[in-house]
């Protein structure tokens, strides 16, 4: 090869190396110059469970690299809220999602805790995956009961719930978790670089191979009415104050059978949740969360993040932006979703028993969702 040819190859090598270095160290550059962004600029993005009603998902900020086969890879992470005492249960969950999905896709993990993770915890988790893993501490003001809460009033509510036998009725830490998941996890410093997330809990099970990239709720059920006695009243007040945030063609029919006058207690179980954080970070949702937070119901009652997320998605988004993943077999004891549609069960080599799926149990709201979406119920 002559000297000019060698110079050209050397220049190309430097150019390519610089491109890859910038792609990995400067997210916006990587997004703007990714093959998927250049070749699919006018393609529509896959359906997502939470896309802002006044925003269309754009490839420039939802994709930052591609898989070897050219399929776009989402700017996404698994997020796990856990404690050091949850080590064994967290190991099981990550091992299963790796075996059933992530060993082929390599999405990163973000683990969050109210205190520092131990070295043992970090080492046990890192060995499970070749994907990047980050461990973060939740800022104190995002986790603990705020000073604005009347502790005597909150304590009286906890004691009454405990006396009434309501699950987690006495727990302050459970309430901290619900508030954090409702309004703060997507604002954690480690989460800010991502647009999409897939929430995983310790000690959950994935029963089927996940043969496609779903980054775009799987069990729907009724909430305990005694944990949210005033939540719907505040939701209706918010809608009156902010009609501009209520989406047309929303999913109110899943939440209420009388045009929103009363709440039927249906919600999506948020311990399995794949969503677009642009919705949670949007003015509409932030206004909704801050309004609810000011009412103190996370502590004076026991508002869960599942009904908060579900109600927000159902009224602030068009219904087509919410997707039910039949193909993902999932279990969080004591409930299981086992795929039933088409060949999903066979294609996923599912280990779950379809006859034991919770979907159309008497305590399930799945039939209401099917009716709203015009789908046949099993």
XYZ file of C-alpha atoms in Angstrom:
378
model
C 0.000 0.000 0.000
C 1.404 3.431 -0.951
C 1.989 6.280 1.488
C -1.156 8.206 0.465
C -3.288 5.113 1.040
C -1.811 4.637 4.507
C -2.524 8.282 5.374
C -6.131 7.918 4.236
C -6.609 4.777 6.362
C -4.990 6.464 9.360
C -7.247 9.503 8.966
C -10.319 7.278 8.706
C -9.264 5.339 11.823
C -8.875 8.585 13.786
C -12.249 9.851 12.533
C -14.053 6.627 13.458
C -12.343 6.425 16.853
C -13.267 10.024 17.618
C -16.875 9.364 16.571
C -17.177 6.382 18.917
C -15.459 8.218 21.770
C -17.885 11.123 21.419
C -20.818 8.736 21.102
C -20.050 7.124 24.432
C -19.007 10.262 26.312
C -21.480 12.801 24.899
C -25.015 11.473 24.873
C -26.474 14.146 22.599
C -23.789 13.567 19.992
C -24.428 9.822 20.150
C -28.156 10.333 19.750
C -27.823 12.747 16.854
C -25.370 10.593 14.886
C -26.708 7.111 15.643
C -27.490 4.981 12.605
C -31.057 4.534 13.825
C -31.554 8.277 14.035
C -30.168 8.893 10.559
C -31.987 6.069 8.795
C -35.267 6.131 10.719
C -35.722 9.858 11.070
C -39.254 9.749 9.779
C -40.255 6.377 11.235
C -42.830 6.200 14.010
C -41.674 4.962 17.410
C -43.121 1.855 19.098
C -46.172 2.284 21.300
C -45.298 3.272 24.831
C -47.149 3.030 28.089
C -46.639 6.672 28.985
C -46.061 9.349 26.368
C -47.086 12.937 27.151
C -50.432 13.794 25.585
C -49.042 16.982 24.105
C -45.747 15.519 22.933
C -44.765 13.027 20.282
C -41.849 10.705 21.050
C -38.820 11.698 18.990
C -36.056 9.380 17.930
C -33.457 11.996 18.738
C -34.005 11.667 22.488
C -35.388 8.144 22.816
C -32.644 6.230 21.032
C -28.905 6.441 21.517
C -27.462 3.322 19.912
C -28.346 0.218 17.946
C -27.985 -3.521 18.440
C -25.749 -5.554 16.168
C -28.717 -6.343 13.913
C -29.451 -2.644 13.429
C -32.484 -2.615 15.739
C -32.626 0.640 17.703
C -31.780 0.436 21.393
C -33.738 2.667 23.719
C -32.151 5.164 26.086
C -33.375 3.036 28.988
C -32.513 1.391 32.276
C -33.909 -1.135 34.700
C -34.615 0.567 38.029
C -34.717 -1.382 41.287
C -35.587 0.155 44.651
C -34.161 -2.146 47.309
C -32.301 -2.400 50.611
C -29.187 -4.308 51.612
C -31.486 -6.788 53.364
C -33.099 -7.510 49.975
C -29.884 -8.962 48.544
C -31.011 -12.557 47.939
C -34.383 -11.461 46.567
C -32.728 -8.916 44.256
C -30.253 -11.513 43.002
C -33.167 -13.779 42.035
C -34.975 -11.040 40.145
C -31.920 -9.934 38.177
C -30.914 -13.506 37.418
C -34.349 -14.203 35.946
C -34.598 -11.048 33.836
C -31.080 -11.708 32.562
C -31.948 -15.285 31.583
C -35.278 -14.410 30.014
C -34.328 -11.124 28.328
C -31.356 -8.951 29.148
C -28.461 -11.273 28.353
C -29.403 -10.608 24.721
C -30.002 -6.870 25.078
C -27.597 -5.551 27.699
C -29.678 -2.755 29.207
C -28.086 -1.132 32.291
C -29.352 -1.427 35.866
C -29.885 1.410 38.347
C -30.317 0.307 41.976
C -31.494 2.854 44.558
C -31.412 2.649 48.348
C -32.076 5.029 51.231
C -28.542 4.239 52.527
C -25.283 3.174 50.888
C -25.193 -0.305 49.426
C -22.634 -2.612 51.014
C -19.651 -3.898 49.064
C -21.069 -7.411 49.377
C -24.347 -6.293 47.821
C -22.577 -4.577 44.922
C -20.276 -7.525 44.241
C -23.130 -10.061 44.320
C -25.135 -7.984 41.832
C -22.338 -7.080 39.427
C -21.389 -10.710 38.860
C -24.870 -11.483 37.504
C -24.672 -9.377 34.344
C -22.326 -7.994 31.749
C -24.495 -4.869 31.549
C -23.529 -1.662 33.366
C -24.766 -1.422 36.977
C -24.997 1.766 39.049
C -25.841 2.071 42.753
C -27.329 5.259 44.158
C -28.441 6.727 47.479
C -31.804 8.477 47.620
C -31.531 12.100 48.822
C -32.931 12.448 52.324
C -35.523 15.082 51.363
C -36.935 12.733 48.713
C -37.358 9.767 51.043
C -38.319 10.765 54.559
C -41.680 12.127 55.705
C -41.628 15.890 55.033
C -41.743 18.374 57.928
C -45.046 19.723 56.636
C -46.831 16.536 57.733
C -48.625 16.697 61.108
C -47.022 13.671 62.749
C -49.702 13.300 65.412
C -52.379 13.111 62.719
C -50.277 10.723 60.638
C -49.516 8.516 63.644
C -53.202 8.273 64.527
C -53.962 7.178 60.947
C -51.238 4.507 61.071
C -52.461 3.153 64.382
C -56.040 2.927 63.099
C -54.943 1.110 59.930
C -52.847 -1.312 61.961
C -55.837 -1.972 64.238
C -58.002 -2.549 61.149
C -55.497 -5.071 59.765
C -54.630 -3.087 56.621
C -51.424 -4.301 54.974
C -48.514 -1.917 55.634
C -50.997 0.245 57.523
C -48.512 0.932 60.328
C -45.447 1.433 58.124
C -43.833 4.845 57.605
C -41.143 3.383 55.333
C -43.811 1.961 53.006
C -45.351 5.402 52.734
C -41.920 6.891 52.051
C -41.483 4.386 49.230
C -44.877 5.158 47.693
C -44.219 8.889 47.744
C -40.732 8.442 46.290
C -42.002 6.201 43.495
C -44.847 8.607 42.781
C -42.843 11.779 42.468
C -39.109 11.407 42.776
C -37.457 8.292 41.322
C -37.384 9.787 37.811
C -35.621 12.866 39.216
C -32.792 10.940 40.900
C -29.401 12.047 39.494
C -28.651 8.542 38.167
C -31.957 8.462 36.282
C -31.692 11.834 34.556
C -29.642 10.521 31.645
C -32.378 8.033 30.710
C -35.729 8.509 29.057
C -37.242 5.044 29.540
C -37.266 2.691 32.533
C -38.398 -0.805 33.406
C -39.192 -1.170 37.099
C -38.201 -4.437 38.773
C -38.849 -5.456 42.367
C -36.858 -7.855 44.565
C -38.233 -11.412 44.514
C -40.293 -11.263 41.343
C -40.394 -13.897 38.629
C -40.348 -13.710 34.841
C -41.933 -16.876 33.486
C -41.418 -16.424 29.743
C -38.686 -15.621 27.256
C -39.101 -12.022 26.126
C -38.263 -12.266 22.458
C -38.521 -8.603 21.539
C -37.468 -5.316 23.082
C -40.569 -4.034 24.956
C -39.226 -0.670 26.058
C -42.165 1.163 25.460
C -48.678 -2.056 33.368
C -49.131 -6.242 33.332
C -51.524 -6.919 36.240
C -54.553 -4.682 36.830
C -56.437 -4.939 40.089
C -58.505 -3.097 42.689
C -56.905 -0.906 45.357
C -57.795 -1.220 49.055
C -60.451 1.483 49.429
C -59.516 2.131 53.058
C -56.009 3.244 52.009
C -57.248 5.996 49.658
C -60.590 7.305 51.020
C -60.048 10.888 49.816
C -57.751 10.336 46.817
C -60.468 10.498 44.160
C -61.947 13.678 45.618
C -58.567 15.335 45.247
C -58.169 13.948 41.720
C -61.500 15.504 40.715
C -60.476 18.807 42.297
C -57.242 18.730 40.309
C -59.109 18.093 37.054
C -61.383 21.092 37.745
C -58.382 23.299 38.488
C -56.373 22.075 35.490
C -58.667 21.002 32.652
C -55.837 21.796 30.243
C -53.994 18.696 31.469
C -56.863 16.256 30.942
C -56.332 14.348 27.688
C -58.996 13.866 25.086
C -59.946 10.220 24.501
C -58.438 9.330 27.876
C -58.954 6.102 29.839
C -61.390 7.421 32.438
C -63.648 4.481 31.575
C -61.104 2.139 33.180
C -61.225 4.109 36.443
C -64.923 4.936 36.682
C -68.258 3.609 35.446
C -70.093 6.894 36.007
C -68.046 9.398 34.009
C -65.635 10.144 36.825
C -68.099 10.829 39.617
C -66.746 7.870 41.628
C -63.578 5.769 41.456
C -63.949 2.021 40.964
C -60.489 1.429 42.591
C -58.940 -0.104 39.452
C -55.248 0.488 38.856
C -52.258 -1.090 37.192
C -49.849 -2.902 39.489
C -46.830 -0.641 39.232
C -44.199 -3.080 40.525
C -44.048 -4.076 36.866
C -43.914 -0.889 34.868
C -42.263 0.098 31.610
C -42.683 3.776 30.862
C -41.404 6.985 29.363
C -40.077 9.331 32.045
C -40.850 12.322 29.845
C -44.433 11.827 30.997
C -43.555 11.757 34.720
C -41.293 14.776 34.180
C -43.931 16.667 32.194
C -45.673 19.806 33.560
C -48.976 17.907 33.597
C -47.773 15.054 35.802
C -45.558 17.208 38.023
C -48.513 19.518 38.651
C -50.657 16.475 39.454
C -48.111 14.958 41.873
C -47.374 18.237 43.648
C -51.082 18.887 44.119
C -51.590 15.438 45.663
C -48.438 15.736 47.779
C -49.724 18.968 49.301
C -52.840 17.126 50.520
C -50.688 14.844 52.709
C -52.517 11.653 51.738
C -49.340 9.617 51.372
C -49.044 9.861 55.186
C -52.500 10.722 56.527
C -53.866 7.793 54.529
C -51.724 5.288 52.636
C -51.798 6.358 49.027
C -49.857 3.936 46.861
C -47.790 4.835 43.837
C -49.770 2.317 41.752
C -53.106 4.186 41.882
C -51.313 7.548 41.616
C -49.456 6.443 38.461
C -52.487 4.681 37.020
C -54.906 7.552 37.582
C -52.420 10.019 36.125
C -51.803 7.931 33.017
C -55.525 7.276 32.557
C -56.623 10.922 32.702
C -53.564 12.802 31.413
C -52.835 10.576 28.392
C -54.850 9.355 25.425
C -55.815 5.736 26.078
C -53.760 4.416 23.143
C -50.588 5.462 24.962
C -51.155 2.770 27.611
C -50.165 -0.758 26.679
C -50.849 -4.061 28.404
C -48.028 -6.581 27.863
C -49.734 -9.947 27.555
C -46.546 -11.598 26.314
C -44.504 -10.912 29.462
C -45.199 -13.619 32.055
C -44.751 -12.004 35.454
C -45.246 -12.901 39.110
C -45.133 -10.841 42.269
C -46.420 -13.134 44.987
C -49.295 -13.857 45.361
C -50.369 -12.754 41.853
C -49.270 -14.002 38.442
C -49.906 -12.851 34.899
C -49.498 -15.745 32.457
C -49.809 -15.028 28.699
C -52.969 -16.261 26.992
C -53.250 -14.423 23.684
C -52.335 -16.166 20.452
C -49.096 -18.136 20.695
C -47.484 -15.895 23.337
C -47.321 -18.705 25.922
C -45.669 -21.168 23.541
C -43.372 -18.608 21.922
C -42.105 -17.482 25.310
C -41.468 -21.046 26.571
C -43.431 -19.963 29.626
C -43.157 -21.866 32.901
C -46.391 -20.453 34.369
C -49.763 -22.224 34.505
C -52.275 -20.317 32.370
C -55.126 -21.582 34.550
C -53.621 -19.720 37.525
C -53.262 -16.358 35.789
C -54.776 -13.494 37.778
C -56.085 -11.589 34.745
C -59.748 -12.550 35.014
C -59.866 -13.338 38.715
C -62.787 -11.699 40.510
C -60.402 -9.132 42.042
C -58.897 -8.258 38.658
C -59.812 -5.200 36.580
C -58.621 -6.716 33.310
C -62.133 -7.165 31.924
C -62.749 -3.430 32.381
C -59.606 -2.631 30.426
C -60.608 -5.016 27.642
C -64.036 -3.394 27.437
C -62.582 0.099 27.282
C -60.190 -0.892 24.494
C -62.792 -2.918 22.584
C -60.968 -6.219 23.170
C -62.580 -9.610 23.792
C -62.258 -10.806 27.402
C -61.204 -14.374 28.164
